[in-house]
Short mmCIF file of C-alpha atoms in Angstrom, two decimals:
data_model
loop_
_atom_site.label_atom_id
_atom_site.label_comp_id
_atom_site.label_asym_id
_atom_site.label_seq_id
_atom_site.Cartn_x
_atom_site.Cartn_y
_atom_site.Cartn_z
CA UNK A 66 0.00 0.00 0.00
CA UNK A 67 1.34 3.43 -1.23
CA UNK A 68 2.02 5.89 1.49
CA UNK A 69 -0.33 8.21 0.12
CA UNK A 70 -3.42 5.87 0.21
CA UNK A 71 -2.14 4.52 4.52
CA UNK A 72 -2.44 8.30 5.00
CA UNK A 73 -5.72 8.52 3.64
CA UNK A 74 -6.89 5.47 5.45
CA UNK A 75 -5.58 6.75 8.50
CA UNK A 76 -7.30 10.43 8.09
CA UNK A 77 -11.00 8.41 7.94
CA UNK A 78 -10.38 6.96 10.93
CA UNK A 79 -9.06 3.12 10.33
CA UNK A 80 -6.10 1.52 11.75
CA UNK A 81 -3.26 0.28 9.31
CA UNK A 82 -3.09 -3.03 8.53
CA UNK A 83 0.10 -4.64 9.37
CA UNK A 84 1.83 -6.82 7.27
CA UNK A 85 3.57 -9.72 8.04
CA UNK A 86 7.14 -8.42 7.15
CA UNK A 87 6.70 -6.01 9.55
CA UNK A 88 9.15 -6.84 12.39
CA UNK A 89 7.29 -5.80 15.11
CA UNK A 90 4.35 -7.65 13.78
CA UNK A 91 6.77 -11.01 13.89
CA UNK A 92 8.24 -10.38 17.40
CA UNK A 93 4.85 -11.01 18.85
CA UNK A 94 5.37 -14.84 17.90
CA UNK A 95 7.87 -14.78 20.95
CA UNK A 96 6.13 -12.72 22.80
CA UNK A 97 5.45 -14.90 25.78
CA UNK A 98 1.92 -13.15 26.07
CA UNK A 99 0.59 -14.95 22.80
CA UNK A 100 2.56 -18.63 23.41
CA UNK A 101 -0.90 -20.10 23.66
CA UNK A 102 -2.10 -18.58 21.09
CA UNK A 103 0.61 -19.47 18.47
CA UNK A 104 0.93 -22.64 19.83
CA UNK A 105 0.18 -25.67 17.20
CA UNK A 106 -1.47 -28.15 20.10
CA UNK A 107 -3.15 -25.59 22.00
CA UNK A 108 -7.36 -25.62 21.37
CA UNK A 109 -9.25 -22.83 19.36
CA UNK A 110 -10.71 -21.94 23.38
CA UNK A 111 -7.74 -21.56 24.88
CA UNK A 112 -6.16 -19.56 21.87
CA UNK A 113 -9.50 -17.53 21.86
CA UNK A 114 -8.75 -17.05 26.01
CA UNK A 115 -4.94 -16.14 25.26
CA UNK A 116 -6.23 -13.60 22.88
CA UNK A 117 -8.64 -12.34 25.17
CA UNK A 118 -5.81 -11.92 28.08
CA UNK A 119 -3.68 -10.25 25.70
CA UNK A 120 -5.96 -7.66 24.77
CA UNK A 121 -6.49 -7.03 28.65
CA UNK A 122 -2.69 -6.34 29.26
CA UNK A 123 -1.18 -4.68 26.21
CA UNK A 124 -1.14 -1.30 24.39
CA UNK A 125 -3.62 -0.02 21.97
CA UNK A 126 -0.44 -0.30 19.45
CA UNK A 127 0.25 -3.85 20.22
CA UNK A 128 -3.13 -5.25 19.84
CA UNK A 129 -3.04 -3.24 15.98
CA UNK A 130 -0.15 -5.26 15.50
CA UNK A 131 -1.51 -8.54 16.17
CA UNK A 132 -4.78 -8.61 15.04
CA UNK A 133 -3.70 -6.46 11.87
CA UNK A 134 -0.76 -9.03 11.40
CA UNK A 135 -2.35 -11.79 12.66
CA UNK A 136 -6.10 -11.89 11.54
CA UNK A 137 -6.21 -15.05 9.98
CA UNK A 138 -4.91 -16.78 12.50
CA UNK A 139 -7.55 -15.16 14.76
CA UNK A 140 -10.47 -15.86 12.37
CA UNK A 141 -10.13 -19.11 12.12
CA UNK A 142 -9.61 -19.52 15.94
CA UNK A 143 -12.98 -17.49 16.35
CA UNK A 144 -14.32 -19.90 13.78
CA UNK A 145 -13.39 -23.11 15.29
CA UNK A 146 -14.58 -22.02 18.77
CA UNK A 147 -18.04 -21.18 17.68
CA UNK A 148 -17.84 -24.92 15.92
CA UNK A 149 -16.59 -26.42 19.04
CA UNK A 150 -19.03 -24.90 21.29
CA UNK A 151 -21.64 -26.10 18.92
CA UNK A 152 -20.35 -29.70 19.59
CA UNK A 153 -19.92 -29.38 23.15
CA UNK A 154 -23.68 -28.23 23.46
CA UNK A 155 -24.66 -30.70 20.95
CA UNK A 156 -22.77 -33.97 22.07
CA UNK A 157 -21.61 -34.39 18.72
CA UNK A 158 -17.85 -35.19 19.65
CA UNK A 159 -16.37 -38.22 17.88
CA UNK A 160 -13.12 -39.84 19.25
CA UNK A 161 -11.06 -38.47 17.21
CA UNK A 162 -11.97 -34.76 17.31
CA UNK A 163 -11.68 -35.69 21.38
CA UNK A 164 -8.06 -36.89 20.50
CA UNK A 165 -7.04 -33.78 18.24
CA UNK A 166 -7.72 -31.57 20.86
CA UNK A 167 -7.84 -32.82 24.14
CA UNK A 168 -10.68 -29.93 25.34
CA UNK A 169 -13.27 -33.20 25.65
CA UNK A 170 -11.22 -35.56 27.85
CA UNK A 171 -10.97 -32.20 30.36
CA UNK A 172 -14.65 -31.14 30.38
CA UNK A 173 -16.18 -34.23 29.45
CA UNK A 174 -19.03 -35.07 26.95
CA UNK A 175 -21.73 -32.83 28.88
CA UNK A 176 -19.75 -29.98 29.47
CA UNK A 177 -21.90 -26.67 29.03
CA UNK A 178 -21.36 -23.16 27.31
CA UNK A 179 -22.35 -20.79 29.23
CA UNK A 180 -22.48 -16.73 28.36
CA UNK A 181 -19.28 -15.86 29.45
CA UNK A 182 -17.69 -18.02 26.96
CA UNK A 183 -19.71 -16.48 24.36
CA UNK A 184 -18.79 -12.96 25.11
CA UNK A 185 -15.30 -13.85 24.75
CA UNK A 186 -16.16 -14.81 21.18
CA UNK A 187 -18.15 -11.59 20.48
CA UNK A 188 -14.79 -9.55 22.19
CA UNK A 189 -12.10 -10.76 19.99
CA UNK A 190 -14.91 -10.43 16.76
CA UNK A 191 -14.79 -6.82 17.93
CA UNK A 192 -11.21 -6.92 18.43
CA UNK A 193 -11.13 -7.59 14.59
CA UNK A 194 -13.50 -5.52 13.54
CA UNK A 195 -11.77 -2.57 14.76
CA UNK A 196 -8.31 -3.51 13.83
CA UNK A 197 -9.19 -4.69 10.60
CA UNK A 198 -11.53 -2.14 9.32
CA UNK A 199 -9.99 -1.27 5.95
CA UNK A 200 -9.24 -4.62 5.23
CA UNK A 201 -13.15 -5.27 5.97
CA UNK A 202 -14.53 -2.51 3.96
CA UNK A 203 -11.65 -1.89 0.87
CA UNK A 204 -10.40 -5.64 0.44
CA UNK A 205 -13.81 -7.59 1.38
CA UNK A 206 -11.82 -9.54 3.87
CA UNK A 207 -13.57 -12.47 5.30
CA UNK A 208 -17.28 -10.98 4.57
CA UNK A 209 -19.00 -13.79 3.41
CA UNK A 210 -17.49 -15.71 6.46
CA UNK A 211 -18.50 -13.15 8.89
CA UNK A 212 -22.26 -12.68 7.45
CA UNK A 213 -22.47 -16.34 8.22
CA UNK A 214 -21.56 -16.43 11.87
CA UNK A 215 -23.31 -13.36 12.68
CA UNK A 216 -26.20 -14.44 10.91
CA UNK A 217 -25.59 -18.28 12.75
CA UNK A 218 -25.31 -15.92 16.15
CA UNK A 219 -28.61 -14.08 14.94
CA UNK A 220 -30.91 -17.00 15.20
CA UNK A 221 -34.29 -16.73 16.66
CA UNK A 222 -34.02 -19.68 19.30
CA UNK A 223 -30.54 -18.47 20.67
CA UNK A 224 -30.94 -16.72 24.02
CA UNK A 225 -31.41 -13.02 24.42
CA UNK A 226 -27.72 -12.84 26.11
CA UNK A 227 -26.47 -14.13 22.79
CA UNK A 228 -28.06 -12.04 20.07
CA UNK A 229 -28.05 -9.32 21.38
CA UNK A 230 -24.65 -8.79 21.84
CA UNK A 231 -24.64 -10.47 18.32
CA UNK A 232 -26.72 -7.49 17.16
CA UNK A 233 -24.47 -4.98 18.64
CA UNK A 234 -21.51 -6.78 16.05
CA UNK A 235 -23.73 -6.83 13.39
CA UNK A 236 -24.45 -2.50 13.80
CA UNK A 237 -20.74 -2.22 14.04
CA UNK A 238 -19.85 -4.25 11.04
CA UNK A 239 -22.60 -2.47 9.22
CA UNK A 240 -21.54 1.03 10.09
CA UNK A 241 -18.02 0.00 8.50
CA UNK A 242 -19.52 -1.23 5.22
CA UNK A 243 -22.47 1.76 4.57
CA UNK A 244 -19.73 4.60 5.66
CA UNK A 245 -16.96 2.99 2.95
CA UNK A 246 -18.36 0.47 0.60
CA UNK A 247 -20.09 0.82 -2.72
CA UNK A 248 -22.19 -2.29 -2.52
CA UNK A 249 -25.76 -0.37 -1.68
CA UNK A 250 -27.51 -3.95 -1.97
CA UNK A 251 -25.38 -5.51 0.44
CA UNK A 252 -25.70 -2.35 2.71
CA UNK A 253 -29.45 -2.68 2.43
CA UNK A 254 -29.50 -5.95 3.35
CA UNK A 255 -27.62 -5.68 6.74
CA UNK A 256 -29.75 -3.07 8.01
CA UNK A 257 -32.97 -5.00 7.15
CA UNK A 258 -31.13 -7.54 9.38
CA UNK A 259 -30.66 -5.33 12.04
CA UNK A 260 -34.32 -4.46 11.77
CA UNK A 261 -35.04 -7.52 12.19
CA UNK A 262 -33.31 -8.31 15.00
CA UNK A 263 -34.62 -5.56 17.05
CA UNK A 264 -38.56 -6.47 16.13
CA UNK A 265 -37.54 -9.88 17.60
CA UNK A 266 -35.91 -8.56 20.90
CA UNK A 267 -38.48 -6.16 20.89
CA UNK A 268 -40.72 -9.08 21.09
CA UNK A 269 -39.22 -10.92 23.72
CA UNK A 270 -39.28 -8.14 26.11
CA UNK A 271 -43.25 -7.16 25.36
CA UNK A 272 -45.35 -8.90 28.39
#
């Protein structure tokens, strides 16, 4: 990216993208903060926790770095929690996914997800949404992907303490699209979702 077009970037209020080159961007490999999280036989939860414990102690300037240099690696981990949770609330383990990861054998087939666990997912989705914003709304980084999750988050039969913070991603993620994107349709269709999520919390509230 040309320093002309960063600069512009910058002046409309997203955070740079870091590239992988970057050296400060590959120091945080080592950084023993993020061992977890970078760690090839560690579970998506407890790489979504290290995350999560990172962004509690470090610097507005170190979290750009890693989830602008890293946000892959933390998409997919975001991913494959939300797919483990599933399993974990549908009893859908098979022995081998219980020997790839080990997170079964600890919490055991019946092992429950409660809200806490899902607000960690929603915090690092922020995480990325904030980090990654120009990525997001210039490159079309991992839109399909995150229309399907929040969408998947969205659902009518999961609990108020789940879509609505679910909703509150989905306004975000909108906001970065309608303020920067050309795709009206797209734009349109996001809000209607939004719309539609607040008739049905709406509803659930009413007596």
């Amino acid at each position: 990216m040309s320093t002309g077009s960063s600069n512009m970037l910058t002046s409309m209020g997203f955070t740079s993208t870091r590239s992988l080159d970057d050296p400060s961007v590959v120091s945080l490999m080592t950084d023993k903060r993020l061992t977890r999280f970078f760690s090839s036989d560690k579970s998506p939860r407890k790489k979504l926790r290290t995350a999560i414990e990172f962004c509690k102690n470090s610097e507005l300037e170190e979290r750009e770095r890693f989830f602008g240099g890293y946000k892959d690696e933390v998409w997919k981990t975001v991913v494959s929690t939300v797919e483990q949770y599933e399993k974990l609330k549908m009893d859908e383990w098979s022995n081998e996914d219980q020997g790839s990861t080990g997170f079964m054998s600890k919490f055991g087939l019946k092992k429950n997800i409660g809200v806490p666990d899902w607000l960690d997912v929603f915090k690092i989705i922020g995480e990325l949404f904030e980090h990654c914003a120009s990525s997001i709304a210039f490159n079309g980084w991992e839109n399909s992907g995150i229309l399907d999750l929040l969408q998947k988050l969205l659902h009518p039969q999961n609990m108020h303490s789940i879509r609505l913070p679910a909703l509150r991603l989905l306004l975000h993620y909108t906001t970065t699209l309608s303020d920067h994107s050309e795709s009206v349709d797209h734009i349109v269709l996001l809000k209607a979702s939004v719309l539609g999520g607040l008739e049905g919390l709406i509803d659930m509230s009413s007596p």
